[in-house]
Coordinates of C-alpha atoms and ligand atoms in Angstrom, one line a residue:
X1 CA 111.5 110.5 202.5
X2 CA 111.4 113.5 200.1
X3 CA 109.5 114.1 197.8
X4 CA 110.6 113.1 193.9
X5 CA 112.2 116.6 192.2
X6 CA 111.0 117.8 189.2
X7 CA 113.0 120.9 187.4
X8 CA 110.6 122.8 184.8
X9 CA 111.7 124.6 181.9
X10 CA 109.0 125.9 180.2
X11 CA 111.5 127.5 177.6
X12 CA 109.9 129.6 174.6
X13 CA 107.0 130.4 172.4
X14 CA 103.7 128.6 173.5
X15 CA 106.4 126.3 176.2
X16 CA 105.6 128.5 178.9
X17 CA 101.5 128.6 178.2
X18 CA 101.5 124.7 177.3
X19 CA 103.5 124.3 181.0
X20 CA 101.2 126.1 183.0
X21 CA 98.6 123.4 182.3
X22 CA 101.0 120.9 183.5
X23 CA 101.4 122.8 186.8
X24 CA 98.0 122.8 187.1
X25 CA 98.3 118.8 186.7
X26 CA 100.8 118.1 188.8
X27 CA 99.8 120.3 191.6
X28 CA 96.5 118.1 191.2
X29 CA 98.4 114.7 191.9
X30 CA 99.8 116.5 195.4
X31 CA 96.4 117.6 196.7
X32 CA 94.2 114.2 195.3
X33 CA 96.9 111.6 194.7
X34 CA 99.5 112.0 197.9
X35 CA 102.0 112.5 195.0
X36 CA 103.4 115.5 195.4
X37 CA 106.8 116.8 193.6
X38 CA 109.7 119.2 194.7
X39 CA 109.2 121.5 191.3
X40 CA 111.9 124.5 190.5
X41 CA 111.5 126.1 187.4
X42 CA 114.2 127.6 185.2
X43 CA 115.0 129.6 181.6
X44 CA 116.3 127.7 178.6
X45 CA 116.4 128.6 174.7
X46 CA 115.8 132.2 173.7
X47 CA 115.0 133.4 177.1
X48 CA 117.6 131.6 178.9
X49 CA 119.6 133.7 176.4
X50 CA 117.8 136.9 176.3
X51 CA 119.0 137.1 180.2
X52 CA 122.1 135.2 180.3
X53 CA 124.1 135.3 176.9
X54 CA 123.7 131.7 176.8
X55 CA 120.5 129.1 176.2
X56 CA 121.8 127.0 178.8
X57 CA 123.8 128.7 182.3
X58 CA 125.8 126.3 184.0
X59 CA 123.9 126.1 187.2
X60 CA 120.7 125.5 185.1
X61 CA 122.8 122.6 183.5
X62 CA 123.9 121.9 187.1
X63 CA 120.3 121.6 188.4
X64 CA 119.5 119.2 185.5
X65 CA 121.8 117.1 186.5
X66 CA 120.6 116.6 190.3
X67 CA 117.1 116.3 189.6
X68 CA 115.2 113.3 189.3
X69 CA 113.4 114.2 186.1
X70 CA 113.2 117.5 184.0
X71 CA 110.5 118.7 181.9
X72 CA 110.8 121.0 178.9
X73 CA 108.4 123.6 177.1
X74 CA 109.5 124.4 173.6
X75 CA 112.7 126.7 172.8
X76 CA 113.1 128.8 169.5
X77 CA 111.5 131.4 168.0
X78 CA 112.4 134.0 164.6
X79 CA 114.2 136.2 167.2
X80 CA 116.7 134.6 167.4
X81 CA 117.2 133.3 163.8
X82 CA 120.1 135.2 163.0
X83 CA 122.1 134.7 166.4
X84 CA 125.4 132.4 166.1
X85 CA 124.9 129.2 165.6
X86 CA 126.9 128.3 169.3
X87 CA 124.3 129.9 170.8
X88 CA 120.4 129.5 169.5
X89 CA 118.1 128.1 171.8
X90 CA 118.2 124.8 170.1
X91 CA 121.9 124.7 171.7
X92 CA 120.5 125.0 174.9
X93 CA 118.4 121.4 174.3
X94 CA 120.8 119.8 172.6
X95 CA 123.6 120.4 175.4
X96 CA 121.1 119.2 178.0
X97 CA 120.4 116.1 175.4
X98 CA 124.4 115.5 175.5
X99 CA 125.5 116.5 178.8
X100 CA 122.9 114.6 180.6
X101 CA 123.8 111.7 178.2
X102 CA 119.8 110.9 176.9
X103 CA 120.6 108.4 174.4
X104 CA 117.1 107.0 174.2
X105 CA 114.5 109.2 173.1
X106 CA 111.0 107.6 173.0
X107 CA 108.6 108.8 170.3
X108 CA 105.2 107.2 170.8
X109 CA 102.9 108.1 167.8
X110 CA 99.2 107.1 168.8
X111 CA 96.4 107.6 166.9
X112 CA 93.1 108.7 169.5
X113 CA 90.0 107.2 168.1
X114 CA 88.7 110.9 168.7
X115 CA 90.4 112.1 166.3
X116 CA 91.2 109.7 163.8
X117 CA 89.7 111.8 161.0
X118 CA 92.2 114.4 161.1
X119 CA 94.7 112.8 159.5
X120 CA 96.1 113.3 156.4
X121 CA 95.2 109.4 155.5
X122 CA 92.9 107.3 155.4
X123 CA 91.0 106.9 158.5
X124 CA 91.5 102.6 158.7
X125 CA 95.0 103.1 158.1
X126 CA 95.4 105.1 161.3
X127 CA 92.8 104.1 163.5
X128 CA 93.9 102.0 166.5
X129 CA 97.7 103.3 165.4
X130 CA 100.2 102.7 168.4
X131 CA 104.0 102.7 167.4
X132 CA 106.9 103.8 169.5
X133 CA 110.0 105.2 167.7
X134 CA 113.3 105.0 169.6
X135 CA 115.2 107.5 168.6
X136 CA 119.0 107.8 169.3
X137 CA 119.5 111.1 170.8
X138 CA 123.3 112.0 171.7
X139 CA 125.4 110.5 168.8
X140 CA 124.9 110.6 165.5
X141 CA 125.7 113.7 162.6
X142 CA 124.1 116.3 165.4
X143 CA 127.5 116.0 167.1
X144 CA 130.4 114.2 165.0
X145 CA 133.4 116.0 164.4
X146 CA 134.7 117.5 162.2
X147 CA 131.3 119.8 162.0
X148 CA 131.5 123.6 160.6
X149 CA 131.8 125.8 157.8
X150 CA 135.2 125.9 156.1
X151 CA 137.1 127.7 153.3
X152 CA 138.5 125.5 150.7
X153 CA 140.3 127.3 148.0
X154 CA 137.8 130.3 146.7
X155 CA 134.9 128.5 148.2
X156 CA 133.2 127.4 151.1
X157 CA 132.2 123.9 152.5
X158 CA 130.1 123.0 155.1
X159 CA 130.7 119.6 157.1
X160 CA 128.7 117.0 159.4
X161 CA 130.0 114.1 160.5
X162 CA 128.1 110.7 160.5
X163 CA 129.7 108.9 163.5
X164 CA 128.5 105.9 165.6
X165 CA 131.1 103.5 168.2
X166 CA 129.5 100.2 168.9
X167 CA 128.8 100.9 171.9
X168 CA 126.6 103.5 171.3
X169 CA 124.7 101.4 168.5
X170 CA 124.6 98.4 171.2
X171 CA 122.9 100.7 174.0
X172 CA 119.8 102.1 172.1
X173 CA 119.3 98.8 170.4
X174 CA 119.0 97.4 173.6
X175 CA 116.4 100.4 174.8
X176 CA 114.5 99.5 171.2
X177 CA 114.6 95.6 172.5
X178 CA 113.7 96.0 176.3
X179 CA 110.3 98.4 174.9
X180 CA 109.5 96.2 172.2
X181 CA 109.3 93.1 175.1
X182 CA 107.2 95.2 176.8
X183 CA 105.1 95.6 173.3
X184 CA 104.3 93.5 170.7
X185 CA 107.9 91.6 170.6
X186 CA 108.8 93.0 167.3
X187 CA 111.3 95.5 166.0
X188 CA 112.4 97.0 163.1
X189 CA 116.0 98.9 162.9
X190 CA 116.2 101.5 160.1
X191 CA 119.3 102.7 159.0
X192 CA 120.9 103.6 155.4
X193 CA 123.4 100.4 155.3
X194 CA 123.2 100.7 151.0
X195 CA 124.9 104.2 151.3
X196 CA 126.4 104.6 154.5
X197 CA 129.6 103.0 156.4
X198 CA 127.5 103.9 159.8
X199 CA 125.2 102.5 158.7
X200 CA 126.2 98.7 157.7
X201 CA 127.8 99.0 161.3
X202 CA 124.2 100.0 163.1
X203 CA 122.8 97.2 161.1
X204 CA 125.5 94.6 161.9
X205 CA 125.3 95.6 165.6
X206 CA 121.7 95.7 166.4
X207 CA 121.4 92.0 164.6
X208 CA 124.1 91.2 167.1
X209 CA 122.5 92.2 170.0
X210 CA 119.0 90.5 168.8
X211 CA 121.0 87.1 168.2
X212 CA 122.7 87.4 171.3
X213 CA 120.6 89.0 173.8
X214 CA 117.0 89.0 172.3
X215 CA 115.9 86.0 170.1
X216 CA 113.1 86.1 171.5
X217 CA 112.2 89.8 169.9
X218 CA 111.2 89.3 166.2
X219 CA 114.0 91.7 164.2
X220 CA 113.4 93.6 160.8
X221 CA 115.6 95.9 159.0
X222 CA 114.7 98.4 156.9
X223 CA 116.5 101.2 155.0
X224 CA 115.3 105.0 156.0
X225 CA 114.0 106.1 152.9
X226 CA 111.6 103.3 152.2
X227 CA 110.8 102.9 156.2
X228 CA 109.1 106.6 155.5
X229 CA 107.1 105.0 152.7
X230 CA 106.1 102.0 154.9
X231 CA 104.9 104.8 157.3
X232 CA 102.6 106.8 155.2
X233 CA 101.5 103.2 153.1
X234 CA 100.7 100.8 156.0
X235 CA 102.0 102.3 159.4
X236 CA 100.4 99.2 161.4
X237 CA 102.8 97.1 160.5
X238 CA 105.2 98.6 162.8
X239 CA 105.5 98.1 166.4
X240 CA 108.8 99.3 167.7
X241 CA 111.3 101.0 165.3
X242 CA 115.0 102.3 166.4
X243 CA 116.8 104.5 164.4
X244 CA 119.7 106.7 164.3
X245 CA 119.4 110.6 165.5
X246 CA 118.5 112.4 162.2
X247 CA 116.8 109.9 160.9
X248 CA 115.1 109.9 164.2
X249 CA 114.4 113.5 164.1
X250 CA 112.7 113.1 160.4
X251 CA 110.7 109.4 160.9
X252 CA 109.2 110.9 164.1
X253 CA 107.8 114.1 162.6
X254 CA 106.3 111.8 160.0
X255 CA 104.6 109.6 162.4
X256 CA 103.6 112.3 164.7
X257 CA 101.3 113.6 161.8
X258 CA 100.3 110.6 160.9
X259 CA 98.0 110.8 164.4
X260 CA 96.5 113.7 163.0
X261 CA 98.3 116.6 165.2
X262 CA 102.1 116.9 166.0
X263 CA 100.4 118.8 168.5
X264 CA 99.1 115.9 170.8
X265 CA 102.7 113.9 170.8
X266 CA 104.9 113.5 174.0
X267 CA 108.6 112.3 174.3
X268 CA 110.9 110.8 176.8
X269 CA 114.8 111.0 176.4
X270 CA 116.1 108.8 178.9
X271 CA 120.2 108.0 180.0
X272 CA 121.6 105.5 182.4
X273 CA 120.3 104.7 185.6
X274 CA 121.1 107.3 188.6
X275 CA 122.3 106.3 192.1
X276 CA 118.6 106.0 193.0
X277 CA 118.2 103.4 190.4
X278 CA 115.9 106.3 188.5
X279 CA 117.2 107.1 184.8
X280 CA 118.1 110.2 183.6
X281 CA 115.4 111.9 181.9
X282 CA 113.8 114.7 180.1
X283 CA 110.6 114.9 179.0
X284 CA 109.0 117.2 176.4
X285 CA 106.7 117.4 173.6
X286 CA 107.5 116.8 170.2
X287 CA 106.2 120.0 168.9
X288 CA 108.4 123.2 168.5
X289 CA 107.5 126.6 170.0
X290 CA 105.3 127.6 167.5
X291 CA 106.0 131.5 167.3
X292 CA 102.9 132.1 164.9
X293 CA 100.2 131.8 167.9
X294 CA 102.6 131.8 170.8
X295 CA 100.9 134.2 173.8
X296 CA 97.4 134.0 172.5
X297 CA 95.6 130.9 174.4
X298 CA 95.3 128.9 171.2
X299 CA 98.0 126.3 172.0
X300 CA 97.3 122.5 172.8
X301 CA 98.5 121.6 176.0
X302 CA 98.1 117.7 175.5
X303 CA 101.4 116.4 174.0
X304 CA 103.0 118.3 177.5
X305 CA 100.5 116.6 179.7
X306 CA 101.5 113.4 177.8
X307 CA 104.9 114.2 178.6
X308 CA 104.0 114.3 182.4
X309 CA 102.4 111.2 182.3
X310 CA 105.4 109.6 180.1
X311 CA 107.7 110.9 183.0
X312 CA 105.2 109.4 185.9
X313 CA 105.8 105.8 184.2
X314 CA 109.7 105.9 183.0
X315 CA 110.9 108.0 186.0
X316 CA 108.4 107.6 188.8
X317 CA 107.3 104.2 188.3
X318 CA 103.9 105.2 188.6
X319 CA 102.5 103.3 185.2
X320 CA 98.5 103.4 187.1
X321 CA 98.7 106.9 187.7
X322 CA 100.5 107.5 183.6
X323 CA 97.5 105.6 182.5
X324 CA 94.8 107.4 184.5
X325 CA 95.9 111.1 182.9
X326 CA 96.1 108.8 179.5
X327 CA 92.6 108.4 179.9
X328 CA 91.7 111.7 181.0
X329 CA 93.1 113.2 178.0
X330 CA 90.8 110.4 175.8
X331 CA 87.9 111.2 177.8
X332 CA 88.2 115.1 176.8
X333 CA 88.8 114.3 173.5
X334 CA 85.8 111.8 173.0
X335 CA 83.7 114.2 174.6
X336 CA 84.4 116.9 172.2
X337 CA 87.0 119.5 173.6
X338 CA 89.0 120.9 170.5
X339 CA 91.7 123.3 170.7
X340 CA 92.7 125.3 167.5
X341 CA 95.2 122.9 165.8
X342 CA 92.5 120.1 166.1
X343 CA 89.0 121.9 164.8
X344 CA 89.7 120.5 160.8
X345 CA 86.5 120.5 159.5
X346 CA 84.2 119.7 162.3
X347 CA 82.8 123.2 162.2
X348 CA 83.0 123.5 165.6
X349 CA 84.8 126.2 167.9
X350 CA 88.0 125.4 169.4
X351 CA 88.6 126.0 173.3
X352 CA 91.8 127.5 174.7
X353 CA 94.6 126.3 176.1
X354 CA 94.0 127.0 179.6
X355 CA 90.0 125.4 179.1
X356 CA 91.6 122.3 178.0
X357 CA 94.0 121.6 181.0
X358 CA 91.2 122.4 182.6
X359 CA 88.4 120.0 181.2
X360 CA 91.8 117.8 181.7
X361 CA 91.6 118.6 185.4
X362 CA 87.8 117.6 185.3
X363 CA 88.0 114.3 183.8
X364 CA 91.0 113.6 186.5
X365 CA 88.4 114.4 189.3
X366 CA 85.9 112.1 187.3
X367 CA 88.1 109.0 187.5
X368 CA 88.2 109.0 191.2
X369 CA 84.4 109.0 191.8
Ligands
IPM1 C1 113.3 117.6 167.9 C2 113.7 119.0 167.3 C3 115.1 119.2 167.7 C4 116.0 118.2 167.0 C5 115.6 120.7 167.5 C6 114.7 121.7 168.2 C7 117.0 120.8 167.9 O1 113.5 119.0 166.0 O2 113.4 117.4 169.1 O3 112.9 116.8 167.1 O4 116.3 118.4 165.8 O5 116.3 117.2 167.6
MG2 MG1 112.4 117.3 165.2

């Protein structure tokens, strides 16, 4: 048999840095773990578009599509701030998102005991924190029509479009349903049903599927607004939460710093099962490109290496081998390794990003002895 294909695209800003510590990981499960990966790398974002004219060429697009799992940097950067809107690097992410048809994007936002004290709250109301936000990725105002910038009369208007089918609703409440199973049992659908058509629909839909499919699961609703005050007042309360793209988008940048550092986050956007029963899937962190310190080794590698071990688990069905690099990372943190974004007030120096896939790499050789 072959080995499992992985396409890399390390993208922009710190992307490319933060991925060379995953390749350093991944080459480590071929030499210690018989795991090894077919890995091709290619450009996306500003790069992709600094060569091509486009964030995205078709046969990257086309490789995407073949692979068993991809696995993305960060694209953007000021650059490319003033370029046409059909063509910023966040085009090129957004097109794999919809073209590849990643309706489920999974948002874990854990708090590591390490580093429970960087938060911006108090340290018992995010210690222990473990929530997953399921995001829905490929509907949703990013893409309704009509969208764009029109004249009306002497003035302009700009338009998104709030759209949701059923069916849509129905297939990432069931991803929110299936995870929470595999949690605590309990979810909680946010939406804005008091304002928005879409969303009395999302509401009536996902109840639907809960009555019908998952009485066992125990359902909450919540609107959006106050689901961000829940967040920041008692996140513990929340196991599993699905939600809508932007809303998505907003909730998960608020959890992510609830943990302290959007820097330490991973992601999985997952589609439909492929003929070899593996889903589609992209994994990436949940942090941006961050232009400010791009290029100078200051960059925290761990939400990508979280992303790695995310896509041994969803796509590679290797849950031991997700958990041992879980661990790894813990282990580095409890003992002390601090890159820039994660120094606070400790007083301590930071170590860069290449010393912290490696003290990564250590504590991987560590758990096999
Ligand atoms: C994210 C990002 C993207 C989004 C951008 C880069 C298009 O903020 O993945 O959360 O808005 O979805
Ligand atoms: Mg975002």
């Amino acid at each position: 048999m072959s080995n499992p294909s992985l396409l890399i695209l390390p993208g922009d800003g710190i992307g490319p840095e933060v991925m060379a510590e995953v390749r350093k990981i991944i080459d480590w499960y071929g030499a210690k773990r018989d795991l090894a990966f077919d890995v091709s790398e290619d450009l996306v974002g500003g790069c992709a578009y600094d060569k091509h004219g486009t964030p995205l060429h078709d046969d990257t697009m086309a490789k995407a599509q073949e692979v068993d799992a991809v696995l993305l940097g960060a694209v953007g950067g000021p650059k490319y701030d003033t370029l046409d809107f059909s063509v910023k690097p966040e085009r090129g992410l957004l097109r794999l998102r919809k073209e590849m048809d990643l309706y489920a994007n999974l948002r874990p936002a854990q708090c590591f005991d390490a580093l429970a004290d960087f938060s911006s709250l108090k340290k018992h109301v995010v210690a222990g924190l473990d929530i997953m936000i399921i995001r829905e990725l490929t509907s949703g105002v990013y893409f309704g029509e009509p969208r764009g910038i029109f004249k009306e009369g002497n003035e302009r208007v700009g338009i998104n479009t709030q759209r949701y089918t059923e069916s849509e609703i129905e297939r990432v409440a069931r991803s929110g349903f299936e995870m929470a199973r595999k949690r605590g049992n309990k979810l909680c659908s946010m939406e804005k049903a008091n304002v928005m058509e879409s969303g009395v629909l999302w509401r009536e839909v996902v109840q639907r599927i809960g009555d019908t499919e998952y009485p066992d699961v125990e359902l909450s609703h919540m609107y959006a607004d106050a689901g961000a005050m829940q967040l920041t007042r008692w996140p513990k309360q929340f196991d599993v939460i699905v939600t809508d793209n932007l809303f998505g988008d907003l909730l998960s940048d608020l959890a992510a710093m609830l943990t302290g550092s959007l820097g330490m986050l991973p992601s999985a956007s997952l589609g439909a099962p492929m003929a070899n029963g593996r889903p589609k899937a992209l994994y990436e962190p949940v942090h941006g490109s961050a232009p400010d310190i791009a290029g100078q080794g200051k960059a925290n590698p761990i939400a990508c290496i979280l992303s790695f071990a995310m896509a041994l688990r969803y796509s590679f069905d290797k849950g031991d081998e997700a958990t041992r690099l879980e661990k790894a990372v813990e282990k580095v943190l409890a003992d002390g390794y601090r890159t820039a974004d994660l120094l606070g007030e400790e007083g301590r120096s930071p170590v860069s990003t290449s010393q912290m896939g490696d003290a990564v790499i250590a504590a991987l050789d560590a758990s096999l002895t």
